[in-house]
Coordinates of C-alpha atoms in Angstrom, one line a residue:
Chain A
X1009 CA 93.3 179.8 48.0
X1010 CA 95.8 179.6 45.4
X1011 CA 97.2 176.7 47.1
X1012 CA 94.2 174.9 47.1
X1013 CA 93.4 175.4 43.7
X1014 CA 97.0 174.2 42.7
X1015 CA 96.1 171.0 44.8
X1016 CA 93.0 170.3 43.2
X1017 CA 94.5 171.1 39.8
X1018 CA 97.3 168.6 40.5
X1019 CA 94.5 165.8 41.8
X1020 CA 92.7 166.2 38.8
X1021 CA 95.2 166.0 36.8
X1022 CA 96.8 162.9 38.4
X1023 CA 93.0 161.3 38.3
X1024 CA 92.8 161.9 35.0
X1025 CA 96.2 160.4 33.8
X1026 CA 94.8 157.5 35.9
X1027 CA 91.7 157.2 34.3
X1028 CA 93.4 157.6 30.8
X1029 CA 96.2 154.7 31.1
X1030 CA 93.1 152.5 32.6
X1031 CA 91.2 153.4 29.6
X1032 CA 94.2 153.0 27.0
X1033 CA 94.7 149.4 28.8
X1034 CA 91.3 148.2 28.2
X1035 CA 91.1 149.8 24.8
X1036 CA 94.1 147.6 24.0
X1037 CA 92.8 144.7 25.5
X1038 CA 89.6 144.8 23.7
X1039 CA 91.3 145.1 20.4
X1040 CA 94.2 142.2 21.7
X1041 CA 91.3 139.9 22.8
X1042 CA 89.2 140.5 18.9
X1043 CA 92.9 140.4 17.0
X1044 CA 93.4 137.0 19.5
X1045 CA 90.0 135.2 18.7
X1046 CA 89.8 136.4 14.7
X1047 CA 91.2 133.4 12.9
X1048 CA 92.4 136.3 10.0
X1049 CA 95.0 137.4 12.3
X1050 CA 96.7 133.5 12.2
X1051 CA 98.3 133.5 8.6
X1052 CA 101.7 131.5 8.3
X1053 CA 103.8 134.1 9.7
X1054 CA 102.0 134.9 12.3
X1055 CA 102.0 131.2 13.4
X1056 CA 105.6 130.7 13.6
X1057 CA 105.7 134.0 15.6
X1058 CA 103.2 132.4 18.2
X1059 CA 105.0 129.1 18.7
X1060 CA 108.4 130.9 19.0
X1061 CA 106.5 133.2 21.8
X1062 CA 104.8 129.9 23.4
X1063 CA 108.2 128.6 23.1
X1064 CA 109.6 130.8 24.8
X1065 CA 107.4 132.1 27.5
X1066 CA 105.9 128.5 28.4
X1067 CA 108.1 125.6 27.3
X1068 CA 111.6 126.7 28.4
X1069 CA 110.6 127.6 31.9
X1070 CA 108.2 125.2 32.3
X1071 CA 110.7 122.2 34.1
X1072 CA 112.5 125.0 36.3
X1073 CA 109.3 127.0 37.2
X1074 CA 107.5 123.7 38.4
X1075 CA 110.4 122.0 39.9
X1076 CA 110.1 125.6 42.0
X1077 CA 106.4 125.6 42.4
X1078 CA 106.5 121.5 43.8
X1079 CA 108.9 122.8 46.5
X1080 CA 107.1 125.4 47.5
X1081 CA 104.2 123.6 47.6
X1082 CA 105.7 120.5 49.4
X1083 CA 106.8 123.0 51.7
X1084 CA 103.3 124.5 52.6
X1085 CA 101.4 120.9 52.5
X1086 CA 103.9 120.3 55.0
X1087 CA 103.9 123.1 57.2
X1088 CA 99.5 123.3 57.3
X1089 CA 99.9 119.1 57.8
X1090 CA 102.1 119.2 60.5
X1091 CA 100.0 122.1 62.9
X1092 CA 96.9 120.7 61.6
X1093 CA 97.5 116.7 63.1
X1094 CA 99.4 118.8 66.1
X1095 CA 95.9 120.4 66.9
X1096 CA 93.7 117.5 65.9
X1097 CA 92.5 118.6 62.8
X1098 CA 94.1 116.6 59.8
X1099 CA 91.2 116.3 58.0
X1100 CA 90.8 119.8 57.7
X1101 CA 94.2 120.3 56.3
X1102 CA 93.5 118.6 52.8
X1103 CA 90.6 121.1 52.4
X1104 CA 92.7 124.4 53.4
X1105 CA 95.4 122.8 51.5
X1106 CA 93.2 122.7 48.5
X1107 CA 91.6 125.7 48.8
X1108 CA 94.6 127.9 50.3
X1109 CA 97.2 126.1 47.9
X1110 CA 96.1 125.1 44.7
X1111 CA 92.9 127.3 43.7
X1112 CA 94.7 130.5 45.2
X1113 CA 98.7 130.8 46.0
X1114 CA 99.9 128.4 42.8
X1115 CA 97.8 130.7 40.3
X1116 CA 99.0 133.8 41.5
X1117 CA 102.1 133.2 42.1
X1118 CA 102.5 131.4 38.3
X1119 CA 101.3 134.7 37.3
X1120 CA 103.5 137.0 39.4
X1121 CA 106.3 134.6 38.2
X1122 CA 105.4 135.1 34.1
X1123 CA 104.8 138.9 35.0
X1124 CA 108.4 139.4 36.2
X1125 CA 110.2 137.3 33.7
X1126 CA 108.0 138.1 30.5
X1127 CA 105.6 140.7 31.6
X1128 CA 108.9 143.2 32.7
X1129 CA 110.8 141.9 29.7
X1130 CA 107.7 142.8 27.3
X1131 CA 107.1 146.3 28.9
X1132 CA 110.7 147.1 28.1
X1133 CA 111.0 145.9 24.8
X1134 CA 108.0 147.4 23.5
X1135 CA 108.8 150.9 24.7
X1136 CA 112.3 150.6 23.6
X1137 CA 110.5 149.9 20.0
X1138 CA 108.3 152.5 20.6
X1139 CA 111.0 155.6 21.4
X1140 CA 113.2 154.2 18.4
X1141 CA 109.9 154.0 16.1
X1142 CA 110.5 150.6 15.0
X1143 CA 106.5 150.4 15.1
X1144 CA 106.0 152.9 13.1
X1145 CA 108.6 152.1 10.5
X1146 CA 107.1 148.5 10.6
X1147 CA 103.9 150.0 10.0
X1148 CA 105.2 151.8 7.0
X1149 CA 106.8 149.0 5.4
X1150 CA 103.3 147.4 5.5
X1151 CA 103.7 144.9 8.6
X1152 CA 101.3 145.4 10.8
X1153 CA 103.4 145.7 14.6
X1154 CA 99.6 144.4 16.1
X1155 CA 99.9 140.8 14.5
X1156 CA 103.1 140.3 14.0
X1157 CA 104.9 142.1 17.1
X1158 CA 102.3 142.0 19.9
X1159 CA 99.2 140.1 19.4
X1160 CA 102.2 137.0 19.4
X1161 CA 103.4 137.8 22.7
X1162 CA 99.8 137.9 24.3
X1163 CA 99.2 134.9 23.4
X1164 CA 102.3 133.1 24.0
X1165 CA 101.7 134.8 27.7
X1166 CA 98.4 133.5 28.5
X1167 CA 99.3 130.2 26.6
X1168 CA 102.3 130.0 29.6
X1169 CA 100.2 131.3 32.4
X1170 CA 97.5 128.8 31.6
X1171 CA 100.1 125.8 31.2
X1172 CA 102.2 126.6 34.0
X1173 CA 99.1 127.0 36.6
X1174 CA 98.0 124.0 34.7
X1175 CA 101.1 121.9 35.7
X1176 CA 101.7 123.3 39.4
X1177 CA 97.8 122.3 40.5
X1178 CA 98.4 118.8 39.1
X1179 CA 101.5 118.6 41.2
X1180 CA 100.6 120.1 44.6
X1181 CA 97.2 117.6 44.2
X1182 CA 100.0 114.5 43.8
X1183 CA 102.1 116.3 46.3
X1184 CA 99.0 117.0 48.7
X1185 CA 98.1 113.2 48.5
X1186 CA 102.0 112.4 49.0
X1187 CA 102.4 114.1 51.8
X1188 CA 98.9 113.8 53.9
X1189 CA 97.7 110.2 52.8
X1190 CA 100.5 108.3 51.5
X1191 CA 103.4 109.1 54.3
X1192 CA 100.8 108.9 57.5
X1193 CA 98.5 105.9 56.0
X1194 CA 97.0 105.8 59.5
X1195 CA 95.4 108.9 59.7
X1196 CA 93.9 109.5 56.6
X1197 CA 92.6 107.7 53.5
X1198 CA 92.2 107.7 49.6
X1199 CA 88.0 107.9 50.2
X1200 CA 88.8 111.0 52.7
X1201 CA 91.3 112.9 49.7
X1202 CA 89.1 112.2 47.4
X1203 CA 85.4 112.8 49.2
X1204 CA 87.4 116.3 49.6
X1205 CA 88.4 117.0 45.9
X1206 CA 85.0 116.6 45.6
X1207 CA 83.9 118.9 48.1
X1208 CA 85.9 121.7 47.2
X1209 CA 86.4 121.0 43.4
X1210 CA 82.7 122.1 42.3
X1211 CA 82.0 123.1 39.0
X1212 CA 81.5 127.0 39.4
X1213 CA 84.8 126.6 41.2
X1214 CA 86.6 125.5 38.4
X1215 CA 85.2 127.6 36.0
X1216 CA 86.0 130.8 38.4
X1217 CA 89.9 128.8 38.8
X1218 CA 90.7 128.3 34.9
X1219 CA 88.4 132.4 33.9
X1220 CA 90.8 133.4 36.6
X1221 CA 94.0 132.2 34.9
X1222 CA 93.2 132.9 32.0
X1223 CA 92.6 136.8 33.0
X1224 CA 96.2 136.5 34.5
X1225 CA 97.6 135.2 31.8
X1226 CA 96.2 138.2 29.8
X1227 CA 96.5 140.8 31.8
X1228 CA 100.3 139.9 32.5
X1229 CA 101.0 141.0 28.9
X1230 CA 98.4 143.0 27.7
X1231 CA 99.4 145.6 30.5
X1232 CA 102.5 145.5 29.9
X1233 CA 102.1 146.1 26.1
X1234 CA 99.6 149.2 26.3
X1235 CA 102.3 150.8 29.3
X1236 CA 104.9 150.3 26.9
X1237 CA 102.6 151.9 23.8
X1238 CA 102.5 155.1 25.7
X1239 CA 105.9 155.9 26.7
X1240 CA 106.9 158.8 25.3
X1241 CA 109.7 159.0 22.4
X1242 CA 112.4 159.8 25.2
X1243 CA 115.0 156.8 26.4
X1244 CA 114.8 158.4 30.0
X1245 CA 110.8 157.0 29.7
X1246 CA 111.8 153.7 29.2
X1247 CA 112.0 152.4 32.9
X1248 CA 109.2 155.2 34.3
X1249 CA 107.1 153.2 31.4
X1250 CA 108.4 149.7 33.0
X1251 CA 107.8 150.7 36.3
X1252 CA 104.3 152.0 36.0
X1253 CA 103.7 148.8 33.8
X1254 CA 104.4 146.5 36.3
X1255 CA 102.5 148.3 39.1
X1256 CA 99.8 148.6 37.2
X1257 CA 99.9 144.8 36.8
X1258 CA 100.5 144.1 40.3
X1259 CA 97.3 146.1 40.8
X1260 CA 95.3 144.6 38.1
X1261 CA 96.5 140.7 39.3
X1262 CA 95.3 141.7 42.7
X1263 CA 91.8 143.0 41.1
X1264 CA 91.3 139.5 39.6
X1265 CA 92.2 137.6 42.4
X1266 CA 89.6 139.5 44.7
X1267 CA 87.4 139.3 42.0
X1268 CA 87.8 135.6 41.7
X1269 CA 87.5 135.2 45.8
X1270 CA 83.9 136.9 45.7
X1271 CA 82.9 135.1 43.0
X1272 CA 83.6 131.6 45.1
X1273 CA 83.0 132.7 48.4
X1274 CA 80.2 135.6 48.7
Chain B
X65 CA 120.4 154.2 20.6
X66 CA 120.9 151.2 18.2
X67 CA 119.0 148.0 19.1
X68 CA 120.2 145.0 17.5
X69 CA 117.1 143.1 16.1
X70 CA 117.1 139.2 18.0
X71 CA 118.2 137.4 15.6
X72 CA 116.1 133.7 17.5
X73 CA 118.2 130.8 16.5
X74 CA 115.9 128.0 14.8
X75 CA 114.5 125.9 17.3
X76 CA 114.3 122.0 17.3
X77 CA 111.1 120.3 16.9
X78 CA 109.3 123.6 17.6
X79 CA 105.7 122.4 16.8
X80 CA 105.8 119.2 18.8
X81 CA 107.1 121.3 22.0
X82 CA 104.0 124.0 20.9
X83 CA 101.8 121.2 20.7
X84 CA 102.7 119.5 23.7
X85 CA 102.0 123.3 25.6
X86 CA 98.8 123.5 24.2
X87 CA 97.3 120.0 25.1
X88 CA 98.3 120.0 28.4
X89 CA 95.9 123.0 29.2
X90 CA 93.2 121.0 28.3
X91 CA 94.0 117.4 29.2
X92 CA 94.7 118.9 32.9
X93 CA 91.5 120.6 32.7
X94 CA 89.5 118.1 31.1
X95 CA 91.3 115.5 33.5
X96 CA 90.8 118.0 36.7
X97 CA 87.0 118.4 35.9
X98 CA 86.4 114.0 35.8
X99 CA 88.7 113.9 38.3
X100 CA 86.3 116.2 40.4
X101 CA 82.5 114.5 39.0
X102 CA 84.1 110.9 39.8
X103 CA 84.9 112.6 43.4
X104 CA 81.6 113.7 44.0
X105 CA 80.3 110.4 43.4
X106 CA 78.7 111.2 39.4
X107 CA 80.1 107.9 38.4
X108 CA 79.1 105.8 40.9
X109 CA 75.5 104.1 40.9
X110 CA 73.9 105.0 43.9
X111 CA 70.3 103.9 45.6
X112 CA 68.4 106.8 47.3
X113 CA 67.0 107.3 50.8
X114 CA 65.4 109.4 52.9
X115 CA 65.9 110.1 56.2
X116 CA 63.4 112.3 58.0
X117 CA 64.1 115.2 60.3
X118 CA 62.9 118.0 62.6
X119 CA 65.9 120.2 62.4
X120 CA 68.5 120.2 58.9
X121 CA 70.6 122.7 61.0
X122 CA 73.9 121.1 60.2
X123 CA 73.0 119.4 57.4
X124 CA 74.4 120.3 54.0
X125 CA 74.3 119.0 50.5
X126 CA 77.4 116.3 50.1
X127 CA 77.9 115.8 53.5
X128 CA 79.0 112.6 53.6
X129 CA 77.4 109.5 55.6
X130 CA 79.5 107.4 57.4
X131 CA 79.1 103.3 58.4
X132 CA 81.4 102.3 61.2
X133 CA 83.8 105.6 60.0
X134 CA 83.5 105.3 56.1
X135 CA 81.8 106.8 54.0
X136 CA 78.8 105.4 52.1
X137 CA 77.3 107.9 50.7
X138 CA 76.4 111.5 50.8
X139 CA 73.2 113.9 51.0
X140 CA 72.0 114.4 47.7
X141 CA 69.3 117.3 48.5
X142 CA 66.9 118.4 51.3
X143 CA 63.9 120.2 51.5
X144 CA 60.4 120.9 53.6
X145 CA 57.9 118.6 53.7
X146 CA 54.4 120.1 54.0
X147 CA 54.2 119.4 58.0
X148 CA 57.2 121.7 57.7
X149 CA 59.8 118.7 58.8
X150 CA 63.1 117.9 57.2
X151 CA 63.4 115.8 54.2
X152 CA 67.3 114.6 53.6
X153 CA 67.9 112.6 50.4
X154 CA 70.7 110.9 50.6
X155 CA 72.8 108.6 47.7
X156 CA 74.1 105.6 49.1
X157 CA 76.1 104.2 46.9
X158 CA 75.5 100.3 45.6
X159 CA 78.2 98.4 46.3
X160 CA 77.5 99.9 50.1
X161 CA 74.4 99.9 50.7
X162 CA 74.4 95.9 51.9
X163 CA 75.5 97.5 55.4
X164 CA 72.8 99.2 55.7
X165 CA 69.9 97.2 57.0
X166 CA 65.6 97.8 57.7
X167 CA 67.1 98.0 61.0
X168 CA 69.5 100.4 61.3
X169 CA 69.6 103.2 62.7
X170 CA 71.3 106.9 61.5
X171 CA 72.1 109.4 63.5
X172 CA 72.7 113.2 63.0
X173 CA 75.9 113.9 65.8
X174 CA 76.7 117.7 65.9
X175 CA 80.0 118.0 67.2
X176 CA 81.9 120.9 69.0
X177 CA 84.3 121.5 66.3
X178 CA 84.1 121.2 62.7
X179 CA 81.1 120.0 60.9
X180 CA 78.1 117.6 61.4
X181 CA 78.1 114.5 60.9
X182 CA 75.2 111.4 60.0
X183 CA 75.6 108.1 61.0
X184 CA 74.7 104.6 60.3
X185 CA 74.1 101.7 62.6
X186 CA 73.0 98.6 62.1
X187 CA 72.5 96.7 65.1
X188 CA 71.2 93.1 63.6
X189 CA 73.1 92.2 60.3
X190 CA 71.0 89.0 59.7
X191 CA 67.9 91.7 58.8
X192 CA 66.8 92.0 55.1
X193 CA 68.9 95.0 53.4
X194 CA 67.0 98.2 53.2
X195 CA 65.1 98.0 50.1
X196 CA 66.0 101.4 47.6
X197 CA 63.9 104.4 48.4
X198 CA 63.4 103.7 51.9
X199 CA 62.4 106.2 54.3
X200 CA 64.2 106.4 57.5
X201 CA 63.8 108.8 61.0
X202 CA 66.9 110.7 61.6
X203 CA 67.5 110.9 65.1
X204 CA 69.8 114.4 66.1
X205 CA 72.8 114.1 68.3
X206 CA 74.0 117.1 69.3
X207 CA 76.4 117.3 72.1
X208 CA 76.3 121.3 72.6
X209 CA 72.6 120.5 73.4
X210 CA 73.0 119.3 77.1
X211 CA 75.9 122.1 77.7
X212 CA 73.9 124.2 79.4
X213 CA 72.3 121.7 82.1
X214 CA 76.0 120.3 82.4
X215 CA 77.0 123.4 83.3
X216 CA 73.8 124.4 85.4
X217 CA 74.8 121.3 87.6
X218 CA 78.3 122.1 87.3
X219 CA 78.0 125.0 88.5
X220 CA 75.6 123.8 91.9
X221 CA 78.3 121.7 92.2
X222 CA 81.2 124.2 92.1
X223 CA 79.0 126.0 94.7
X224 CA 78.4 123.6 97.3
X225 CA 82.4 122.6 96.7
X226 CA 82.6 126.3 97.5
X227 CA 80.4 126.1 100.3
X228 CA 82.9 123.8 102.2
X229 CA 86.2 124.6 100.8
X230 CA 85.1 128.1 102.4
X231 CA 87.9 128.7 105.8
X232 CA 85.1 129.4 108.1
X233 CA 82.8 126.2 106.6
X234 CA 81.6 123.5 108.7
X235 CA 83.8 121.5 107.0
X236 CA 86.7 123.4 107.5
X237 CA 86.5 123.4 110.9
X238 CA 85.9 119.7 111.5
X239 CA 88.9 119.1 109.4
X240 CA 90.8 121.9 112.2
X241 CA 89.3 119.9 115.0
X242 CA 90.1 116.1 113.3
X243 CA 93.8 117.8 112.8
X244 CA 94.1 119.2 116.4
X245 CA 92.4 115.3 117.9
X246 CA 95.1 113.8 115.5
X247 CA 97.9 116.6 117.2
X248 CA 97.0 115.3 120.5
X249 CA 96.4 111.5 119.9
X250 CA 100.0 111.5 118.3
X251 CA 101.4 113.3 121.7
X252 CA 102.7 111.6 124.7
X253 CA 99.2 110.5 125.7
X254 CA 98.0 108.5 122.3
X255 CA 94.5 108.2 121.7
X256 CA 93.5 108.9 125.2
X257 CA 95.2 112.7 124.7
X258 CA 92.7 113.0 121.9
X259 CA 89.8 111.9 123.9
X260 CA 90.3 113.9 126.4
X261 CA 91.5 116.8 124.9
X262 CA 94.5 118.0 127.1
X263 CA 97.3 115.9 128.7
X264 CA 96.6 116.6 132.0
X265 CA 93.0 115.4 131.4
X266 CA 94.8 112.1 130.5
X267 CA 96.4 111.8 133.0
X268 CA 94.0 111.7 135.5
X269 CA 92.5 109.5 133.6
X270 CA 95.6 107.3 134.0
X271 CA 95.9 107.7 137.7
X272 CA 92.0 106.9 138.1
X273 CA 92.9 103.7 136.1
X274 CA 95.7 103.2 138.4
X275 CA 94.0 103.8 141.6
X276 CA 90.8 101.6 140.2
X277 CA 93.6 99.0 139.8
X278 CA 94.8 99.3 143.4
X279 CA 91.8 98.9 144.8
X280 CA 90.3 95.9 142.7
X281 CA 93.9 94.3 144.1
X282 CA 93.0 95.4 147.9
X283 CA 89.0 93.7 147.0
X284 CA 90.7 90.6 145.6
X285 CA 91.8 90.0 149.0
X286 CA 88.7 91.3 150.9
X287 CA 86.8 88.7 149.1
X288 CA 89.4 86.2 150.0
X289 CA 89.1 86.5 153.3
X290 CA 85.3 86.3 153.0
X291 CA 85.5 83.2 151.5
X292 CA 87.3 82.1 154.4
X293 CA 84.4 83.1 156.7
X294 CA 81.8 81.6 154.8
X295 CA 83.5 77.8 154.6
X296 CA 84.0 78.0 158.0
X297 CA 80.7 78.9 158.7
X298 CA 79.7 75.9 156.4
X299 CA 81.0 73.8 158.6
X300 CA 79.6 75.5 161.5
X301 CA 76.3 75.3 160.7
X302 CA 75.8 72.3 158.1
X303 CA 79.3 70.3 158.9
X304 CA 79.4 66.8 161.2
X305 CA 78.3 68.0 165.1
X306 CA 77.1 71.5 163.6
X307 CA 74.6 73.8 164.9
X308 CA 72.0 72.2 162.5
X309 CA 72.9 68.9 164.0
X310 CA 72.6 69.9 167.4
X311 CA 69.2 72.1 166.4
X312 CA 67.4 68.3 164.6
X313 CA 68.1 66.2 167.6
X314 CA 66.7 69.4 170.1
X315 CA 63.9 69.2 167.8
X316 CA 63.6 65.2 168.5
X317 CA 63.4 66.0 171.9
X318 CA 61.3 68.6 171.9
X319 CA 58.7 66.0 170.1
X320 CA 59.0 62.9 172.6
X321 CA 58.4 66.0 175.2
X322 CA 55.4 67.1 173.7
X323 CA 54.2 63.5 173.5
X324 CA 54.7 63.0 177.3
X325 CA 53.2 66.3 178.0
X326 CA 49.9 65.3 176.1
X327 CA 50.0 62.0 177.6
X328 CA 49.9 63.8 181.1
X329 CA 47.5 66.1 180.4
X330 CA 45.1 63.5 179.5
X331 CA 46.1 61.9 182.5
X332 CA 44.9 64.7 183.8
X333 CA 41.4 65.2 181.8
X334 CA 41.0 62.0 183.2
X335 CA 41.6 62.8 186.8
X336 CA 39.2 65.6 186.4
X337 CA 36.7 64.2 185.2
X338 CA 36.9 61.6 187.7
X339 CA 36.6 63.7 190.1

């Protein structure tokens, strides 16, 4: 009996840690999104923070990350071309290229990509700052830690989330036409490519692809950020806070994702 | 622990690389979004039709329409008509619609795999074009329709192929009994082994030949020797001095005879009635 109670105790408690850190995310997300879309938050300061953060999470890695991305993608308009005109179907493989490709794998893996290299770096950074209390000293000094510390990395995250999707779609949709139209003129033509960019590439489709990315790019910091708030003032949190961060991210890309399938497709 | 605060070095032309980030999310998206309404045909002008139909299964909105394997256009809408039939409105678009004639023809092919497809035909170019808003009978295709009577006779056929193919069929055993004629005609006997249908049948069918042979040699002569008989009887009978000969002049005879005998025995009516 004892036993049991300790189990339920410890399941409760675990459900409501969960439930808090959920909660203390979309709290922070709420106030990220109003501090993001009041133009008060934007004085000069804060606007040379931004482009330093859009600097450095979109324009540095933007030549390496799609060089990357056009490879891959080359690699899997390649691979779905190949079986499809082995079992007859090559028309069929622009539209599962389309759909398989570039409105699914290229957004989330842009996002993945961002989450590891700023999302991880952000998460560790912010609760380094918060078991030193550099926010709070901030604070007291009279700089607000929201505008100039973290609002500025949000949006320098979605702003390279959104660019970097942006980029990679644009190349596997030259790459697609490369690689199924151009090099096998005989089986397929521009009418067919682009009949089927119309076929797939609907409005609501679009609006779910771009709403998609854009929750990606948001969640890929904004996560990271509210983990990072709620480490506790002890060094040995710093990687538990990373950790948790990033599964919680994992989680919350996979959320969107699904959430962006139904949307499309049920 | 003491963090050293990142001390960022300045960076060159920062705003024009900012700047460049942030109008290349919309351009792309602005440019994705045409790219996508000049795909699904928003740009070009287009004339409409309407093709009529008893089933739309198959049928869905931008499905393309093909001429001779390109597309001319697409189905713009569908919907009921109050006798309950199809309505299909299709957008064909201007520049194509000169291949499309009062006389032609579309066609709504379902295939096995992948989706339906409509079809144009125009049989007689030299028609008038199909005016804009013309209303047209589609005529369905569908090759899983006749599956199930292709496999119906398929399937009588399979049987009676069974039926034969089967070791104790009627079939079977003429083949066993053309094999075992073909066995014997190849044997020592040829064909006559197979016709009879054992060698020693065949060949007493060869000795009866042969004795047939002797005796039409042992005839030949027979006759010979007839033919002998009968010229020499020829010349018996018929030849100079022959019986037939001898027989006319007997017969002369007998008629001078007969003469004198009537002339003597009216002699002798005479003599009696003299008396």
């Amino acid at each position: 009996m004892n036993a049991l109670h300790a189990w339920l105790t410890l399941v409760g408690q675990g459900f409501s840690e969960w439930l808090d850190a959920w909660v203390r995310v979309s709290r922070f997300a709420m106030t990220a999104l109003i501090g993001m879309l009041s133009p008060a938050t934007y004085n000069k300061a804060t606007r040379l923070v931004v482009q330093k953060q859009i600097y450095f999470t979109a324009w540095q890695i933007l030549p390496g990350f799609c060089v990357f991305a056009a490879l891959f993608s080359y690699l899997i308009i390649e691979i779905v071309g190949i079986t499809a005109r082995k079992y007859g179907l090559y028309e069929y493989a622009l539209e599962l290229i389309v759909r398989i490709l570039v409105l699914e794998i290229l957004p989330l893996m842009t996002a993945l990509f961002v989450a590891l290299r700023t999302g991880a770096a952000i998460n560790t950074e912010v609760a380094l700052m918060k078991i030193q209390n550099e926010l709070d000293a901030l604070q007291r000094i009279g700089i607000d830690p929201m505008r100039l510390e973290l609002l500025p990395r949000v949006v320098g995250g979605t702003i390279s989330v959104l660019a970097l999707t942006a980029v990679n779609i644009v190349a596997a949709l030259w790459l697609t036409h490369l690689a199924i139209v151009d090099f096998h003129p005989w089986t397929l033509t521009d009418g067919d490519f682009t009949r089927m960019i119309g076929k797939v590439l609907d409005i609501p489709v679009l609006l779910v692809l771009w709403a998609k990315t854009l929750a990606f790019g948001f969640a890929v910091t904004v996560i990271p950020i509210s983990e990072g708030l709620s480490t506790p003032q002890k060094l040995f949190h710093a990687p538990i806070s990373v950790l948790r961060g990033m599964v919680r991210l994992f989680f919350s890309l996979m959320l969107i994702e699904a959430a962006a399938l139904a949307m499309v497709y049920v | 622990m003491e963090r050293r605060s990142v001390h960022q070095p300045r960076i060159k032309h920062l705003a024009v690389k900012v700047g460049a980030v942030l109008t290349l999310i919309p351009v792309i998206a602005v440019g994705l979004l045409l790219y996508a309404l000049y795909a699904r045909g928003m740009f070009d002008s287009t004339q409409a039709l309407t093709l009529n139909a008893p089933d739309a299964e198959g049928v869905v909105i931008g499905m393309p329409v093909m001429f001779s394997g390109f597309p001319i256009g697409q189905v713009s809408g569908m919907a009921l008509d109050e006798l309950g039939r199809v309505r299909i409105e299709v957008s064909v678009k201007k520049k194509d619609a000169r291949w499309l004639r009062i006389s032609s023809v579309f066609s709504l092919e379902k295939q096995f795999l992948g989706g339906a497809k409509i079809r144009a035909f125009s049989p007689r170019m030299q028609d008038p074009e199909l005016p804009a808003g013309a209303e047209r009978q589609l005529v369905s295709k569908d090759a899983a329709q006749d599956i199930p009577q292709v496999i119906a006779r398929a399937n009588s056929i399979l049987q009676n192929v069974d039926e034969i193919i089967r070791p104790d069929s009627s079939f079977n055993q003429t083949l066993a009994n053309l094999k075992s004629v073909t066995e014997r005609m190849a044997g020592e006997y040829g064909v006559l082994g197979g016709v009879t249908g054992s060698p020693d049948q065949a060949k007493k069918v060869l000795d009866t030949v042969d004795s047939v042979n002797a005796l039409l040699a042992s005839l030949k002569g027979v006759t010979a020797r007839a033919d002998g008989v009968l010229a020499k009887t020829d010349d018996r009978m018929f030849g100079q001095g022959g019986v037939m000969d001898e027989a006319k002049r007997s017969i002369a005879q007998l008629n001078t005879i007969l003469l004198e005998a009537r002339d003597s025995l009216k002699k002798a009516d005479e003599v009696l009635a003299n008396a």
